[in-house]
Amino acid sequence: MFKCDLGDGLKLTLLEKRHATTLFAAIDRNRESIGAWLAFPMHTKQVSDTEAFIERSLLRWTEEDGWWALIWDGDQLVGSIGLLYVDHDTGKTELAYWLVKEAEGKGIVTCTAREFVHTAFAELGLNKIEIGAAVGNDKSAAVAKRLGFQEEGTIRSYEKLHGRFLDRTFFGLLRSEWQTS
């Protein structure tokens, strides 16, 4: 299975069925911080929900239509990062990520996202990667900017979370921009 050692104890591993309990526990412990910007924690109520997500993720992996990896700091699961889809016709994907609260602010997402960007362009041959960040989620937007993504626009009332509508700003990076950076 996919594994990537990023140094300094950081590594990425493909999401596997055996990770269900550990992943659920990380989500459950960080439900409030993750759920402030993402909807999936409120739908992840038990380990079986996580198992179902892993099965869907592995199916997408086999169909070359996106995948999720776990982010480890030593032996501690600290988050997840993935390509939500891969559109081979347009050469486009969207990158998404989350971290447990105690791992924030250490450059972990920037490091792992850089690896995913490299994979999307160099190995998958894609032309564009997008990152969507809810307006107000400054940490997520900062990751996109650090990696050289350009702000492309904001979609108003893009999603509804906790009874309120959130705008989402999209950032894009083209393969040609990545190659010159």
mmCIF file of N, CA and C in Angstrom, residues 128-131 141-153 170-175 177-178 181:
data_model
loop_
_atom_site.group_PDB
_atom_site.id
_atom_site.type_symbol
_atom_site.label_atom_id
_atom_site.label_comp_id
_atom_site.label_asym_id
_atom_site.label_seq_id
_atom_site.Cartn_x
_atom_site.Cartn_y
_atom_site.Cartn_z
ATOM 1 N N LYS A 128 -4.571 20.867 -12.958
ATOM 2 C CA LYS A 128 -5.008 21.855 -11.971
ATOM 3 C C LYS A 128 -5.429 21.182 -10.675
ATOM 4 N N ILE A 129 -5.069 21.839 -9.574
ATOM 5 C CA ILE A 129 -5.508 21.413 -8.244
ATOM 6 C C ILE A 129 -6.232 22.591 -7.613
ATOM 7 N N GLU A 130 -7.368 22.303 -7.005
ATOM 8 C CA GLU A 130 -8.113 23.329 -6.292
ATOM 9 C C GLU A 130 -8.134 23.008 -4.802
ATOM 10 N N ILE A 131 -8.205 24.042 -4.002
ATOM 11 C CA ILE A 131 -8.440 23.922 -2.568
ATOM 12 C C ILE A 131 -9.583 24.871 -2.247
ATOM 13 N N ALA A 141 -6.904 28.522 4.320
ATOM 14 C CA ALA A 141 -6.555 29.437 3.229
ATOM 15 C C ALA A 141 -5.056 29.721 3.218
ATOM 16 N N ALA A 142 -4.453 29.812 4.397
ATOM 17 C CA ALA A 142 -3.013 30.090 4.485
ATOM 18 C C ALA A 142 -2.188 28.953 3.893
ATOM 19 N N VAL A 143 -2.649 27.715 4.057
ATOM 20 C CA VAL A 143 -1.942 26.573 3.461
ATOM 21 C C VAL A 143 -1.909 26.738 1.949
ATOM 22 N N ALA A 144 -3.067 27.029 1.362
ATOM 23 C CA ALA A 144 -3.138 27.204 -0.092
ATOM 24 C C ALA A 144 -2.182 28.305 -0.558
ATOM 25 N N LYS A 145 -2.173 29.411 0.136
ATOM 26 C CA LYS A 145 -1.311 30.537 -0.255
ATOM 27 C C LYS A 145 0.168 30.185 -0.108
ATOM 28 N N ARG A 146 0.528 29.474 0.971
ATOM 29 C CA ARG A 146 1.936 29.084 1.163
ATOM 30 C C ARG A 146 2.426 28.182 0.037
ATOM 31 N N LEU A 147 1.517 27.394 -0.519
ATOM 32 C CA LEU A 147 1.889 26.468 -1.590
ATOM 33 C C LEU A 147 1.825 27.114 -2.974
ATOM 34 N N GLY A 148 1.522 28.404 -3.030
ATOM 35 C CA GLY A 148 1.512 29.111 -4.306
ATOM 36 C C GLY A 148 0.185 29.094 -5.038
ATOM 37 N N PHE A 149 -0.875 28.619 -4.398
ATOM 38 C CA PHE A 149 -2.194 28.633 -5.012
ATOM 39 C C PHE A 149 -2.676 30.078 -5.115
ATOM 40 N N GLN A 150 -3.407 30.366 -6.191
ATOM 41 C CA GLN A 150 -3.957 31.697 -6.418
ATOM 42 C C GLN A 150 -5.431 31.706 -6.029
ATOM 43 N N GLU A 151 -5.857 32.764 -5.364
ATOM 44 C CA GLU A 151 -7.275 32.893 -5.038
ATOM 45 C C GLU A 151 -8.049 33.120 -6.334
ATOM 46 N N GLU A 152 -9.059 32.288 -6.570
ATOM 47 C CA GLU A 152 -9.807 32.365 -7.824
ATOM 48 C C GLU A 152 -11.203 32.939 -7.660
ATOM 49 N N GLY A 153 -11.714 32.923 -6.453
ATOM 50 C CA GLY A 153 -13.041 33.492 -6.246
ATOM 51 C C GLY A 153 -13.755 32.858 -5.071
ATOM 52 N N PHE A 170 -12.215 29.580 -3.295
ATOM 53 C CA PHE A 170 -11.447 28.551 -3.988
ATOM 54 C C PHE A 170 -10.108 29.116 -4.435
ATOM 55 N N PHE A 171 -9.099 28.280 -4.275
ATOM 56 C CA PHE A 171 -7.731 28.592 -4.679
ATOM 57 C C PHE A 171 -7.330 27.565 -5.723
ATOM 58 N N GLY A 172 -6.553 27.973 -6.711
ATOM 59 C CA GLY A 172 -6.132 27.053 -7.759
ATOM 60 C C GLY A 172 -4.644 27.148 -8.025
ATOM 61 N N LEU A 173 -4.090 26.020 -8.407
ATOM 62 C CA LEU A 173 -2.684 25.954 -8.817
ATOM 63 C C LEU A 173 -2.618 25.150 -10.105
ATOM 64 N N LEU A 174 -2.027 25.743 -11.133
ATOM 65 C CA LEU A 174 -1.851 25.068 -12.414
ATOM 66 C C LEU A 174 -0.501 24.367 -12.441
ATOM 67 N N ARG A 175 -0.451 23.308 -13.219
ATOM 68 C CA ARG A 175 0.804 22.564 -13.366
ATOM 69 C C ARG A 175 1.939 23.485 -13.827
ATOM 70 N N GLU A 177 2.357 26.624 -13.239
ATOM 71 C CA GLU A 177 2.792 27.464 -12.119
ATOM 72 C C GLU A 177 3.654 26.665 -11.149
ATOM 73 N N TRP A 178 3.288 25.426 -10.923
ATOM 74 C CA TRP A 178 4.034 24.551 -10.014
ATOM 75 C C TRP A 178 5.425 24.279 -10.562
ATOM 76 N N SER A 181 7.795 27.122 -9.898
ATOM 77 C CA SER A 181 8.018 27.570 -8.511
ATOM 78 C C SER A 181 9.114 26.777 -7.830
#
